[in-house]
Short mmCIF file of C-alpha atoms in Angstrom, two decimals:
data_model
loop_
_atom_site.label_atom_id
_atom_site.label_comp_id
_atom_site.label_asym_id
_atom_site.label_seq_id
_atom_site.Cartn_x
_atom_site.Cartn_y
_atom_site.Cartn_z
CA MET A 265 26.77 9.14 12.65
CA THR A 266 29.28 11.88 11.84
CA ASP A 267 30.34 14.42 14.41
CA ALA A 268 28.35 17.45 13.26
CA PRO A 269 24.61 17.23 13.87
CA LEU A 270 22.30 17.38 10.86
CA LEU A 271 20.17 20.10 12.35
CA GLU A 272 20.98 22.53 15.11
CA ILE A 273 18.49 24.97 16.55
CA GLU A 274 19.21 27.38 19.31
CA ASP A 275 16.78 29.84 20.85
CA LEU A 276 14.13 29.63 18.15
CA ARG A 277 11.31 32.11 18.62
CA VAL A 278 8.16 32.53 16.57
CA SER A 279 5.86 35.43 17.28
CA PHE A 280 2.69 36.87 15.84
CA ALA A 281 1.71 40.50 16.07
CA THR A 282 -1.70 41.09 17.59
CA PRO A 283 -3.51 44.30 18.57
CA ARG A 284 -2.40 43.57 22.12
CA GLY A 285 1.26 43.24 21.21
CA PRO A 286 3.28 40.31 19.90
CA VAL A 287 2.37 36.82 21.07
CA GLU A 288 5.16 34.29 21.18
CA VAL A 289 4.07 30.82 20.14
CA VAL A 290 7.53 29.27 20.26
CA LYS A 291 9.59 30.60 23.12
CA GLY A 292 13.28 29.91 22.82
CA LEU A 293 13.37 26.34 21.60
CA SER A 294 16.69 24.58 21.17
CA LEU A 295 17.32 21.16 19.73
CA SER A 296 19.87 19.23 17.80
CA LEU A 297 19.21 16.31 15.53
CA GLY A 298 21.87 13.80 14.55
CA ARG A 299 22.11 12.18 11.14
CA GLU A 300 19.73 9.24 10.90
CA GLU A 301 18.19 10.19 14.21
CA ARG A 302 14.45 10.13 14.72
CA LEU A 303 13.12 12.85 16.94
CA GLY A 304 9.54 13.14 18.11
CA ILE A 305 7.89 16.41 19.07
CA VAL A 306 4.72 15.93 21.12
CA GLY A 307 2.22 18.43 22.40
CA GLU A 308 -1.40 19.46 22.31
CA SER A 309 -2.96 21.95 19.93
CA GLY A 310 -1.42 25.34 20.41
CA SER A 311 1.77 24.02 21.96
CA GLY A 312 3.85 25.33 19.07
CA LYS A 313 4.92 21.97 17.71
CA SER A 314 3.75 22.59 14.15
CA MET A 315 5.20 26.11 14.18
CA THR A 316 8.53 24.59 15.15
CA GLY A 317 8.33 22.21 12.21
CA ARG A 318 7.40 24.97 9.81
CA SER A 319 10.04 27.37 11.02
CA ILE A 320 12.77 24.86 10.18
CA LEU A 321 11.74 25.37 6.56
CA ARG A 322 11.24 29.10 7.20
CA LEU A 323 7.60 28.70 6.28
CA ILE A 324 6.16 31.06 8.88
CA ARG A 325 3.98 33.41 6.92
CA ALA A 326 3.70 37.14 7.70
CA PRO A 327 2.62 38.58 10.09
CA GLY A 328 4.40 35.79 11.91
CA ARG A 329 8.08 36.37 12.58
CA GLN A 330 10.77 33.91 13.42
CA THR A 331 14.14 34.54 14.97
CA ALA A 332 16.86 32.17 16.08
CA LYS A 333 20.36 32.41 17.41
CA THR A 334 21.27 29.36 15.39
CA LEU A 335 19.31 27.52 12.74
CA ARG A 336 21.88 25.37 11.02
CA PHE A 337 21.17 22.50 8.69
CA ASP A 338 24.11 20.40 7.55
CA GLY A 339 26.51 23.30 8.13
CA LEU A 340 24.24 25.75 6.34
CA ASP A 341 22.84 28.78 8.16
CA LEU A 342 19.19 28.69 7.20
CA MET A 343 18.42 32.10 8.66
CA ALA A 344 20.92 33.68 6.24
CA GLN A 345 19.51 32.06 3.11
CA SER A 346 17.55 34.14 0.64
CA ASN A 347 14.05 33.09 -0.33
CA ARG A 348 15.40 31.78 -3.58
CA GLN A 349 18.04 29.70 -1.83
CA MET A 350 15.43 28.41 0.59
CA ARG A 351 13.35 27.15 -2.31
CA GLN A 352 16.33 25.08 -3.41
CA ILE A 353 16.45 23.49 0.02
CA ARG A 354 12.75 22.90 0.58
CA GLY A 355 11.73 19.59 -0.88
CA ALA A 356 15.18 18.72 -2.15
CA ARG A 357 17.06 18.55 1.13
CA ILE A 358 14.38 19.02 3.78
CA SER A 359 10.87 17.73 3.10
CA MET A 360 7.68 18.02 5.03
CA ILE A 361 4.67 15.71 5.10
CA MET A 362 1.49 17.49 6.05
CA GLN A 363 -1.42 16.23 8.04
CA ASP A 364 -4.24 15.72 5.62
CA PRO A 365 -3.75 14.44 2.08
CA LYS A 366 -7.19 15.78 1.19
CA PHE A 367 -6.01 19.35 1.57
CA SER A 368 -2.39 18.99 0.59
CA LEU A 369 -2.69 17.37 -2.82
CA ASN A 370 -3.66 19.34 -5.88
CA PRO A 371 -7.17 18.15 -6.78
CA VAL A 372 -6.91 18.96 -10.49
CA MET A 373 -3.60 17.28 -11.20
CA THR A 374 -3.02 13.54 -11.57
CA ILE A 375 -1.00 11.83 -8.89
CA GLY A 376 1.77 10.90 -11.31
CA HIS A 377 2.05 14.49 -12.47
CA GLN A 378 2.28 15.86 -8.96
CA ILE A 379 5.01 13.48 -7.95
CA ALA A 380 6.91 14.19 -11.15
CA GLU A 381 6.60 17.92 -10.52
CA ALA A 382 8.17 17.54 -7.10
CA LEU A 383 11.18 15.98 -8.76
CA GLN A 384 11.37 18.26 -11.79
CA VAL A 385 11.68 21.35 -9.65
CA HIS A 386 14.99 20.12 -8.36
CA GLU A 387 16.38 17.85 -11.04
CA ASN A 388 16.50 18.00 -14.80
CA LEU A 389 15.60 14.60 -16.11
CA PRO A 390 14.46 13.26 -19.47
CA ARG A 391 10.77 12.48 -19.46
CA ARG A 392 11.22 8.72 -19.67
CA ASP A 393 13.50 8.62 -16.62
CA LEU A 394 11.13 10.88 -14.80
CA GLN A 395 8.25 8.50 -15.39
CA ALA A 396 10.37 5.55 -14.29
CA ARG A 397 11.34 7.30 -11.05
CA VAL A 398 7.69 8.11 -10.31
CA ILE A 399 6.62 4.50 -10.83
CA GLU A 400 9.53 3.24 -8.77
CA MET A 401 8.66 5.65 -5.97
CA LEU A 402 4.99 4.65 -5.98
CA ASN A 403 6.15 1.07 -5.81
CA SER A 404 8.31 1.75 -2.82
CA VAL A 405 5.40 3.30 -0.92
CA ARG A 406 3.60 -0.01 -1.64
CA ILE A 407 1.00 1.15 -4.09
CA ASN A 408 -0.23 -1.73 -6.20
CA ASP A 409 -0.47 -1.13 -9.91
CA PRO A 410 1.45 2.18 -9.86
CA GLU A 411 0.93 2.82 -13.58
CA ARG A 412 -2.82 3.01 -13.02
CA VAL A 413 -2.62 5.05 -9.81
CA ALA A 414 -0.28 7.57 -11.43
CA LYS A 415 -3.08 8.45 -13.83
CA MET A 416 -5.66 8.91 -11.09
CA TYR A 417 -6.72 12.12 -9.36
CA PRO A 418 -6.47 12.56 -5.57
CA HIS A 419 -10.22 12.22 -5.00
CA GLU A 420 -10.13 8.76 -6.53
CA VAL A 421 -7.88 7.29 -3.84
CA SER A 422 -8.49 6.57 -0.17
CA GLY A 423 -7.00 8.58 2.70
CA GLY A 424 -4.27 6.04 3.41
CA MET A 425 -3.33 5.88 -0.25
CA GLY A 426 -3.37 9.69 -0.50
CA GLN A 427 -0.97 9.89 2.41
CA ARG A 428 1.32 7.36 0.75
CA VAL A 429 1.24 9.51 -2.38
CA MET A 430 2.26 12.47 -0.23
CA ILE A 431 5.13 10.46 1.18
CA ALA A 432 6.20 9.47 -2.32
CA MET A 433 6.12 13.11 -3.36
CA MET A 434 8.18 14.21 -0.40
CA LEU A 435 10.77 11.46 -0.68
CA ILE A 436 11.33 11.41 -4.42
CA PRO A 437 14.01 14.16 -4.41
CA ARG A 438 15.80 12.09 -1.71
CA PRO A 439 15.94 14.67 1.08
CA GLN A 440 18.27 14.40 4.06
CA LEU A 441 15.68 15.44 6.59
CA LEU A 442 12.00 14.58 6.68
CA ILE A 443 9.58 16.53 8.84
CA ALA A 444 6.29 14.71 9.30
CA ASP A 445 3.61 16.88 10.86
CA GLU A 446 0.84 14.63 12.17
CA PRO A 447 1.23 12.37 9.14
CA THR A 448 -1.42 9.91 10.25
CA SER A 449 -3.96 11.74 12.36
CA ALA A 450 -6.45 11.81 9.47
CA LEU A 451 -6.13 8.05 8.99
CA ASP A 452 -7.65 4.92 10.49
CA VAL A 453 -5.70 3.04 13.16
CA SER A 454 -4.92 0.08 10.94
CA VAL A 455 -3.69 2.31 8.12
CA GLN A 456 -1.77 4.50 10.58
CA ALA A 457 0.57 1.70 11.47
CA GLN A 458 1.20 0.87 7.79
CA VAL A 459 2.02 4.48 6.92
CA LEU A 460 4.34 4.94 9.89
CA ASP A 461 6.08 1.63 9.28
CA LEU A 462 6.64 2.80 5.74
CA ILE A 463 8.06 6.15 6.81
CA GLU A 464 10.32 4.41 9.30
CA GLU A 465 11.54 1.95 6.71
CA LEU A 466 12.26 4.61 4.09
CA VAL A 467 13.90 6.92 6.61
CA THR A 468 16.25 4.29 7.99
CA GLY A 469 16.84 2.74 4.57
CA ASN A 470 17.97 6.04 3.06
CA GLY A 471 19.85 7.42 6.05
CA MET A 472 17.50 10.35 6.55
CA GLY A 473 16.81 12.31 9.69
CA LEU A 474 13.20 12.36 10.85
CA ILE A 475 11.23 14.82 12.93
CA LEU A 476 7.84 13.34 13.76
CA ILE A 477 5.35 15.85 15.10
CA SER A 478 2.26 14.41 16.78
CA HIS A 479 -0.15 14.75 19.65
CA ASP A 480 -0.03 11.02 20.27
CA LEU A 481 2.59 10.19 22.90
CA ASN A 482 2.52 6.44 22.45
CA LEU A 483 2.78 6.63 18.72
CA VAL A 484 5.81 8.91 18.88
CA ALA A 485 7.40 6.68 21.49
CA ARG A 486 7.06 3.71 19.15
CA TYR A 487 8.68 5.36 16.13
CA CYS A 488 11.30 7.74 17.52
CA ASP A 489 14.58 7.57 19.39
CA ARG A 490 14.15 10.76 21.34
CA ILE A 491 11.12 12.81 22.37
CA LEU A 492 10.55 16.48 23.12
CA VAL A 493 7.34 17.35 24.91
CA MET A 494 6.10 20.87 24.20
CA ASN A 495 3.59 22.96 26.09
CA GLY A 496 2.84 26.63 25.62
CA GLY A 497 5.67 27.13 23.14
CA GLU A 498 8.36 25.64 25.33
CA VAL A 499 10.00 22.26 25.60
CA VAL A 500 8.99 20.99 29.01
CA GLU A 501 10.64 17.62 28.78
CA ALA A 502 13.20 15.85 26.66
CA CYS A 503 13.81 12.16 27.06
CA ALA A 504 14.71 8.96 25.24
CA ALA A 505 11.62 7.31 23.79
CA ARG A 506 11.97 4.17 25.87
CA ASP A 507 12.09 6.24 29.05
CA LEU A 508 8.82 8.01 28.32
CA HIS A 509 6.95 6.18 31.08
CA LYS A 510 9.57 7.48 33.51
CA ALA A 511 8.78 11.07 32.50
CA SER A 512 9.18 13.49 35.36
CA HIS A 513 7.49 16.71 34.27
CA PRO A 514 3.94 17.05 35.62
CA TYR A 515 2.60 18.03 32.19
CA THR A 516 4.00 14.91 30.51
CA LYS A 517 2.75 12.76 33.37
CA GLY A 518 -0.66 14.40 33.07
CA LEU A 519 -0.80 13.71 29.34
CA LEU A 520 0.16 10.09 29.83
CA ALA A 521 -2.39 9.59 32.59
CA ALA A 522 -5.21 11.32 30.69
CA GLN A 523 -5.14 8.70 27.95
CA PRO A 524 -7.59 5.85 28.35
CA ARG A 525 -5.85 2.49 28.37
CA MET A 526 -6.80 -0.70 26.65
CA GLN A 527 -7.16 -2.37 30.07
CA GLU A 528 -9.02 0.50 31.67
CA THR A 529 -10.02 0.06 35.29
CA ARG A 530 -10.08 3.67 36.44
CA ASP A 531 -13.47 5.18 37.07
CA GLU A 532 -12.40 8.64 36.10
CA LEU A 533 -9.52 9.91 34.02
CA PRO A 534 -7.16 12.35 35.69
CA VAL A 535 -7.42 15.78 34.12
CA LEU A 536 -4.68 18.33 33.63
CA ASP A 537 -4.85 21.27 35.95
CA ARG A 538 -5.63 24.24 33.74
CA SER A 539 -5.87 26.86 36.42
CA ALA A 540 -2.59 28.32 35.20
CA GLY A 541 -3.60 28.78 31.56
CA ALA A 542 -6.71 29.03 29.45
CA GLY A 543 -9.71 26.77 30.09
CA THR A 544 -10.70 23.91 27.84
CA MET B 75 -22.76 -0.75 36.14
CA SER B 76 -26.31 -0.94 37.47
CA SER B 77 -28.07 -3.88 35.92
CA PRO B 78 -31.28 -2.86 34.15
CA GLU B 79 -34.45 -3.68 36.08
CA THR B 80 -36.62 -3.79 32.98
CA PRO B 81 -35.77 -6.38 30.35
CA GLN B 82 -36.91 -3.92 27.70
CA ALA B 83 -34.11 -2.88 25.36
CA ALA B 84 -33.34 0.80 24.98
CA ILE B 85 -32.33 0.34 21.38
CA SER B 86 -33.23 -2.68 19.33
CA LEU B 87 -32.16 -3.15 15.72
CA LYS B 88 -33.31 -6.08 13.65
CA ASP B 89 -32.06 -6.99 10.16
CA LEU B 90 -31.26 -3.39 9.46
CA ASP B 91 -30.13 -2.58 5.91
CA ILE B 92 -29.27 1.02 5.06
CA SER B 93 -28.67 2.46 1.60
CA TYR B 94 -27.46 5.74 0.21
CA GLY B 95 -29.08 5.93 -3.20
CA SER B 96 -28.49 2.61 -4.90
CA THR B 97 -25.52 1.66 -2.74
CA LYS B 98 -26.20 -0.51 0.23
CA VAL B 99 -23.78 0.54 2.97
CA VAL B 100 -25.05 -1.43 5.96
CA ARG B 101 -26.37 -4.99 5.84
CA ASP B 102 -28.08 -7.25 8.34
CA VAL B 103 -27.32 -5.30 11.46
CA SER B 104 -29.11 -6.66 14.53
CA PHE B 105 -28.32 -5.92 18.15
CA ASP B 106 -30.01 -4.85 21.37
CA VAL B 107 -28.73 -2.24 23.79
CA ALA B 108 -30.14 -2.69 27.28
CA THR B 109 -31.51 0.26 29.23
CA GLY B 110 -28.69 1.96 31.08
CA GLU B 111 -26.03 0.20 29.05
CA SER B 112 -23.17 1.87 27.24
CA PHE B 113 -22.63 0.14 23.92
CA ALA B 114 -19.90 0.87 21.39
CA LEU B 115 -19.86 0.51 17.63
CA VAL B 116 -16.28 0.04 16.54
CA GLY B 117 -14.76 -0.06 13.08
CA GLU B 118 -12.75 1.79 10.49
CA SER B 119 -13.97 4.66 8.35
CA GLY B 120 -16.40 3.43 5.77
CA SER B 121 -17.51 0.46 7.83
CA GLY B 122 -20.98 1.95 8.26
CA LYS B 123 -20.90 2.58 11.99
CA SER B 124 -21.91 6.25 11.78
CA THR B 125 -24.59 5.35 9.25
CA VAL B 126 -26.24 3.09 11.81
CA LEU B 127 -26.42 6.02 14.24
CA LYS B 128 -27.79 8.28 11.54
CA ALA B 129 -30.51 5.78 10.68
CA ILE B 130 -31.56 5.61 14.33
CA ALA B 131 -31.58 9.40 14.56
CA GLY B 132 -33.61 9.67 11.36
CA LEU B 133 -30.83 11.25 9.29
CA ALA B 134 -30.48 8.32 6.88
CA PRO B 135 -34.10 7.57 5.99
CA ASP B 136 -33.42 4.93 3.34
CA TRP B 137 -33.45 1.80 5.50
CA THR B 138 -35.31 -1.48 5.81
CA GLY B 139 -35.67 -3.71 8.83
CA GLU B 140 -36.71 -2.70 12.32
CA ILE B 141 -35.48 0.05 14.60
CA SER B 142 -37.11 0.52 17.96
CA VAL B 143 -36.08 2.80 20.76
CA LEU B 144 -37.43 2.19 24.28
CA GLY B 145 -39.89 -0.30 22.87
CA LYS B 146 -41.38 2.06 20.29
CA PRO B 147 -40.75 1.26 16.65
CA ARG B 148 -39.26 4.13 14.75
CA GLY B 149 -40.75 5.42 11.52
CA HIS B 150 -38.85 6.74 8.56
CA GLY B 151 -39.67 10.41 8.93
CA THR B 152 -38.77 12.99 11.51
CA ASP B 153 -40.61 12.43 14.73
CA ARG B 154 -41.02 15.00 17.47
CA ALA B 155 -41.84 12.55 20.22
CA PHE B 156 -38.81 10.52 19.22
CA SER B 157 -36.42 13.45 19.65
CA GLU B 158 -37.54 13.74 23.25
CA THR B 159 -36.28 10.25 23.98
CA CYS B 160 -33.21 10.06 21.79
CA GLN B 161 -30.59 12.65 20.86
CA MET B 162 -27.32 12.65 19.02
CA VAL B 163 -23.93 14.30 19.63
CA PHE B 164 -21.79 14.75 16.54
CA GLN B 165 -18.13 14.28 15.96
CA ASP B 166 -16.83 17.70 15.15
CA PRO B 167 -17.87 20.50 17.48
CA TYR B 168 -16.35 22.97 15.03
CA ALA B 169 -18.92 21.96 12.43
CA SER B 170 -21.98 20.98 14.44
CA LEU B 171 -22.74 24.33 16.11
CA HIS B 172 -24.36 27.16 14.18
CA PRO B 173 -21.69 29.88 13.88
CA ARG B 174 -24.17 32.75 14.23
CA LYS B 175 -26.18 31.49 17.16
CA THR B 176 -25.12 32.08 20.73
CA VAL B 177 -24.85 29.23 23.20
CA ASP B 178 -28.08 30.47 24.77
CA THR B 179 -29.96 30.35 21.46
CA VAL B 180 -28.60 26.92 20.61
CA LEU B 181 -29.68 25.51 23.97
CA SER B 182 -33.12 27.18 24.04
CA GLU B 183 -34.05 26.14 20.54
CA PRO B 184 -35.05 22.54 21.28
CA LEU B 185 -37.19 23.79 24.18
CA ALA B 186 -38.90 26.37 21.96
CA ILE B 187 -39.62 23.78 19.27
CA HIS B 188 -41.19 21.47 21.80
CA GLY B 189 -43.10 24.26 23.54
CA ILE B 190 -41.38 23.84 26.88
CA GLY B 191 -41.30 26.79 29.26
CA LYS B 192 -38.81 28.06 31.87
CA ARG B 193 -36.16 28.05 29.18
CA SER B 194 -33.82 30.47 30.83
CA ALA B 195 -33.65 28.50 34.05
CA LYS B 196 -33.14 25.27 32.15
CA VAL B 197 -30.28 26.71 30.12
CA VAL B 198 -28.56 27.92 33.27
CA GLU B 199 -29.02 24.53 34.90
CA MET B 200 -27.72 22.63 31.88
CA LEU B 201 -24.62 24.81 31.55
CA GLY B 202 -23.85 23.89 35.12
CA ALA B 203 -24.40 20.19 34.44
CA VAL B 204 -21.89 20.10 31.59
CA GLY B 205 -19.36 22.12 33.55
CA LEU B 206 -19.50 25.40 31.66
CA ASP B 207 -19.34 28.70 33.47
CA GLN B 208 -22.37 31.01 33.12
CA ARG B 209 -20.23 33.61 31.40
CA PHE B 210 -20.22 31.42 28.28
CA ARG B 211 -23.98 31.64 27.94
CA PHE B 212 -24.09 34.52 25.47
CA ARG B 213 -20.99 33.67 23.52
CA PHE B 214 -20.73 32.50 19.93
CA PRO B 215 -19.08 29.20 19.03
CA HIS B 216 -15.97 30.91 17.63
CA GLN B 217 -15.34 32.36 21.07
CA LEU B 218 -15.12 28.88 22.57
CA SER B 219 -12.41 26.22 22.44
CA GLY B 220 -13.02 22.76 21.02
CA GLY B 221 -13.67 21.21 24.41
CA GLN B 222 -16.10 23.96 25.38
CA ARG B 223 -17.94 23.56 22.10
CA GLN B 224 -18.30 19.84 22.60
CA ARG B 225 -19.74 20.57 26.05
CA VAL B 226 -22.29 22.87 24.39
CA ALA B 227 -23.13 20.14 21.85
CA ILE B 228 -23.66 17.66 24.69
CA ALA B 229 -25.77 20.20 26.57
CA ARG B 230 -27.93 20.76 23.49
CA ALA B 231 -28.52 17.03 23.16
CA LEU B 232 -29.52 16.83 26.82
CA MET B 233 -31.93 19.80 26.81
CA LEU B 234 -34.97 17.63 26.08
CA GLU B 235 -33.96 15.17 28.80
CA PRO B 236 -33.61 12.19 26.48
CA LYS B 237 -33.03 8.71 27.84
CA VAL B 238 -30.93 7.49 24.94
CA MET B 239 -27.88 9.29 23.58
CA LEU B 240 -26.23 8.55 20.24
CA LEU B 241 -22.59 9.63 20.35
CA ASP B 242 -20.71 9.84 17.06
CA GLU B 243 -16.99 9.96 17.87
CA PRO B 244 -17.56 12.62 20.50
CA THR B 245 -13.88 13.12 21.30
CA SER B 246 -11.94 12.32 18.15
CA ALA B 247 -11.55 15.99 17.20
CA LEU B 248 -10.16 16.89 20.62
CA ASP B 249 -6.78 16.87 22.36
CA VAL B 250 -5.92 14.04 24.74
CA SER B 251 -6.36 16.07 27.91
CA VAL B 252 -9.62 17.59 26.66
CA GLN B 253 -10.78 14.15 25.59
CA ALA B 254 -10.28 12.98 29.18
CA GLU B 255 -12.51 15.80 30.44
CA ILE B 256 -15.29 15.09 27.95
CA LEU B 257 -15.17 11.35 28.62
CA ASN B 258 -15.38 11.98 32.36
CA LEU B 259 -18.32 14.32 31.75
CA LEU B 260 -20.16 11.75 29.62
CA LYS B 261 -19.57 9.07 32.20
CA ARG B 262 -20.84 11.29 35.01
CA LEU B 263 -23.95 12.33 33.08
CA ARG B 264 -24.80 8.73 32.35
CA ARG B 265 -24.53 7.87 36.03
CA GLU B 266 -26.52 10.89 37.18
CA GLN B 267 -29.29 10.79 34.62
CA GLY B 268 -29.49 7.06 33.96
CA LEU B 269 -28.76 7.44 30.26
CA THR B 270 -28.20 4.77 27.66
CA TYR B 271 -25.29 5.37 25.30
CA LEU B 272 -24.71 4.09 21.82
CA MET B 273 -21.28 5.35 20.94
CA VAL B 274 -19.41 5.17 17.66
CA THR B 275 -15.64 5.23 17.91
CA HIS B 276 -12.52 3.82 16.35
CA ASN B 277 -10.55 4.20 19.55
CA LEU B 278 -10.49 0.94 21.49
CA PRO B 279 -9.04 2.38 24.73
CA VAL B 280 -11.99 4.80 24.80
CA VAL B 281 -14.32 1.80 24.57
CA SER B 282 -12.48 0.24 27.46
CA PHE B 283 -13.09 3.35 29.54
CA MET B 284 -16.66 4.15 28.53
CA CYS B 285 -18.53 1.07 27.43
CA ASP B 286 -19.83 -2.29 28.61
CA ARG B 287 -20.08 -4.06 25.28
CA MET B 288 -19.08 -3.41 21.70
CA ALA B 289 -20.05 -4.44 18.21
CA VAL B 290 -17.27 -4.51 15.64
CA MET B 291 -18.23 -3.51 12.13
CA ASN B 292 -16.42 -4.18 8.90
CA LYS B 293 -17.68 -3.37 5.41
CA GLY B 294 -21.22 -2.70 6.55
CA ARG B 295 -21.67 -5.83 8.64
CA ILE B 296 -21.25 -6.63 12.29
CA VAL B 297 -18.49 -9.19 12.52
CA GLU B 298 -18.48 -9.60 16.28
CA ILE B 299 -20.20 -8.48 19.46
CA ALA B 300 -17.89 -8.70 22.45
CA PRO B 301 -17.89 -7.60 26.09
CA LYS B 302 -15.36 -4.95 27.03
CA THR B 303 -13.40 -7.54 28.99
CA ALA B 304 -12.24 -8.89 25.62
CA LEU B 305 -10.08 -5.76 25.41
CA TYR B 306 -8.16 -6.86 28.50
CA ASP B 307 -6.79 -10.03 26.97
CA GLY B 308 -7.60 -9.69 23.27
CA SER B 309 -9.93 -12.70 23.30
CA PHE B 310 -11.72 -11.84 20.09
CA ALA B 311 -13.16 -14.52 17.86
CA ASP B 312 -13.07 -12.72 14.54
CA PRO B 313 -9.76 -12.30 12.66
CA TYR B 314 -10.66 -8.75 11.60
CA THR B 315 -11.24 -7.73 15.20
CA ARG B 316 -7.94 -9.25 16.22
CA ASP B 317 -6.16 -7.21 13.54
CA LEU B 318 -7.88 -4.05 14.70
CA TYR B 319 -6.91 -4.84 18.28
CA ALA B 320 -3.30 -5.40 17.31
CA ALA B 321 -3.19 -2.21 15.24
CA SER B 322 -4.52 -0.24 18.21
CA GLY B 323 -1.55 -1.28 20.30
CA GLY B 324 -2.96 -4.60 21.49
CA ASN B 325 -1.93 -5.48 24.98
CA PRO B 326 0.69 -2.96 26.08
CA ASP B 327 2.23 -4.81 28.97
CA ALA B 328 5.05 -2.32 29.12
CA ASP B 329 3.05 -0.60 31.82
CA PRO B 330 3.39 -2.75 34.94
CA GLU B 331 1.07 -0.52 36.92
CA GLY B 332 -1.73 -1.10 34.41
CA THR B 333 -1.51 -4.87 34.63
CA ALA B 334 -1.34 -4.78 38.40
CA SER B 335 -4.53 -2.77 38.72
CA HIS B 336 -6.14 -5.05 36.15
CA LEU B 337 -5.42 -8.08 38.34
CA LYS B 338 -6.71 -6.34 41.41
CA ASP B 339 -9.99 -5.29 39.94
CA PRO B 340 -11.25 -7.52 37.17
CA ALA B 341 -14.65 -5.83 37.17
#
């Protein structure tokens, strides 16, 4: 790990204009991510975790607005980059894996084509090398018979396979930072573990930084070094993953307790007190 | 839970095969759910667990074998008397409520179809039972959150006072804390109204909280029927079930409090 962090965020705010005035969905978030560090961001729907992930890539669409005192990636001030410069960074240096492969892959383009496109945007390669890189990448995300799969369309593969294709697409330009936004919530439990193991292996093998965004506390604890718990646009707790069960904030404790356990003996699950905010 | 007085099974399936067109998706499914029991169907997507529920509810009419609910064999068509004994709650409350009908309309509709009076009073009572404030009565689904919608979907299923509820992943579209509320609600309703649950889920900890027994499905067949106590120690006979158990986190003994309470109260 070198001295400068890979990503530094200070006082990040994302707001949306509404008829009743602007609503802040991320309220002054700060974080720093070391090289080869794996950070988990956990929270429920509406906590601002996905908006945080998107704002790192400056992907907040109008009328949303993002501001930050610092948003520095590898010494580069992301807030000062033009749209054109941002496009050079997205995908090539920072990649993002979205939640559902069904909606994120182009349905009318073969898998091989889509992966190749992700690479072509950033690198000029002869066609033969391009094809070789695609096959190699599909191999490394453990797809059997990559030559055949490269010719298939997204609807012809299963959800787990689609997500592995997404991972291949995101990792082929060899980014330094990978943001995975609920990469497995559309998948079965048994496939979930495979996909996350794969992400972990590729991230550590290539010296990438990882930001894993999820609503599943235990899952994040298993795959990350450090965890931020978000609620209502703010970080309510930051802790090392192995200390998660020692969490002190009532919200984190509530989330942990609300999950049914494999050896469940409680008659009723404790419920978060919502009197402060909106109802269920 | 309360042991059933009557030996009669609430749901009884015998040699059930279900097809969609020419593809057979469920084969040789047989099990009995006792009255008052909460029974889980566990498996991955595509294993046919939801299809079994659909066949019981009459939504997948292409089946052979025997289905009987509360001792009455079920036919292949829609059946009015049947819907008074057995109702289903669907997975996604964002998709299962009509976007242009208010909560009041949605809840009164089953009563109107079955020619039952005092609808207004019943709607008010049911909203209370599922823990929704009366102010939600004339709202549209888009004005409700996911948890509130699922409460409406549960209320709709309960309007005809059925004895058997088919639950198709009732909490998988919801946040953890909302899931806890809905699970508590379902558990309370079962206790209060003496319901029988057949619940489809892929979440083993939810089974541990909600159910007495489970059937594990893989590729359209039941590979194992186990009591929920098998989840405590992972004592499953079938290799597929053991894999599923391990993939779901297996036996997380990192939590000393959990094991302690498990030793204290093995029931």
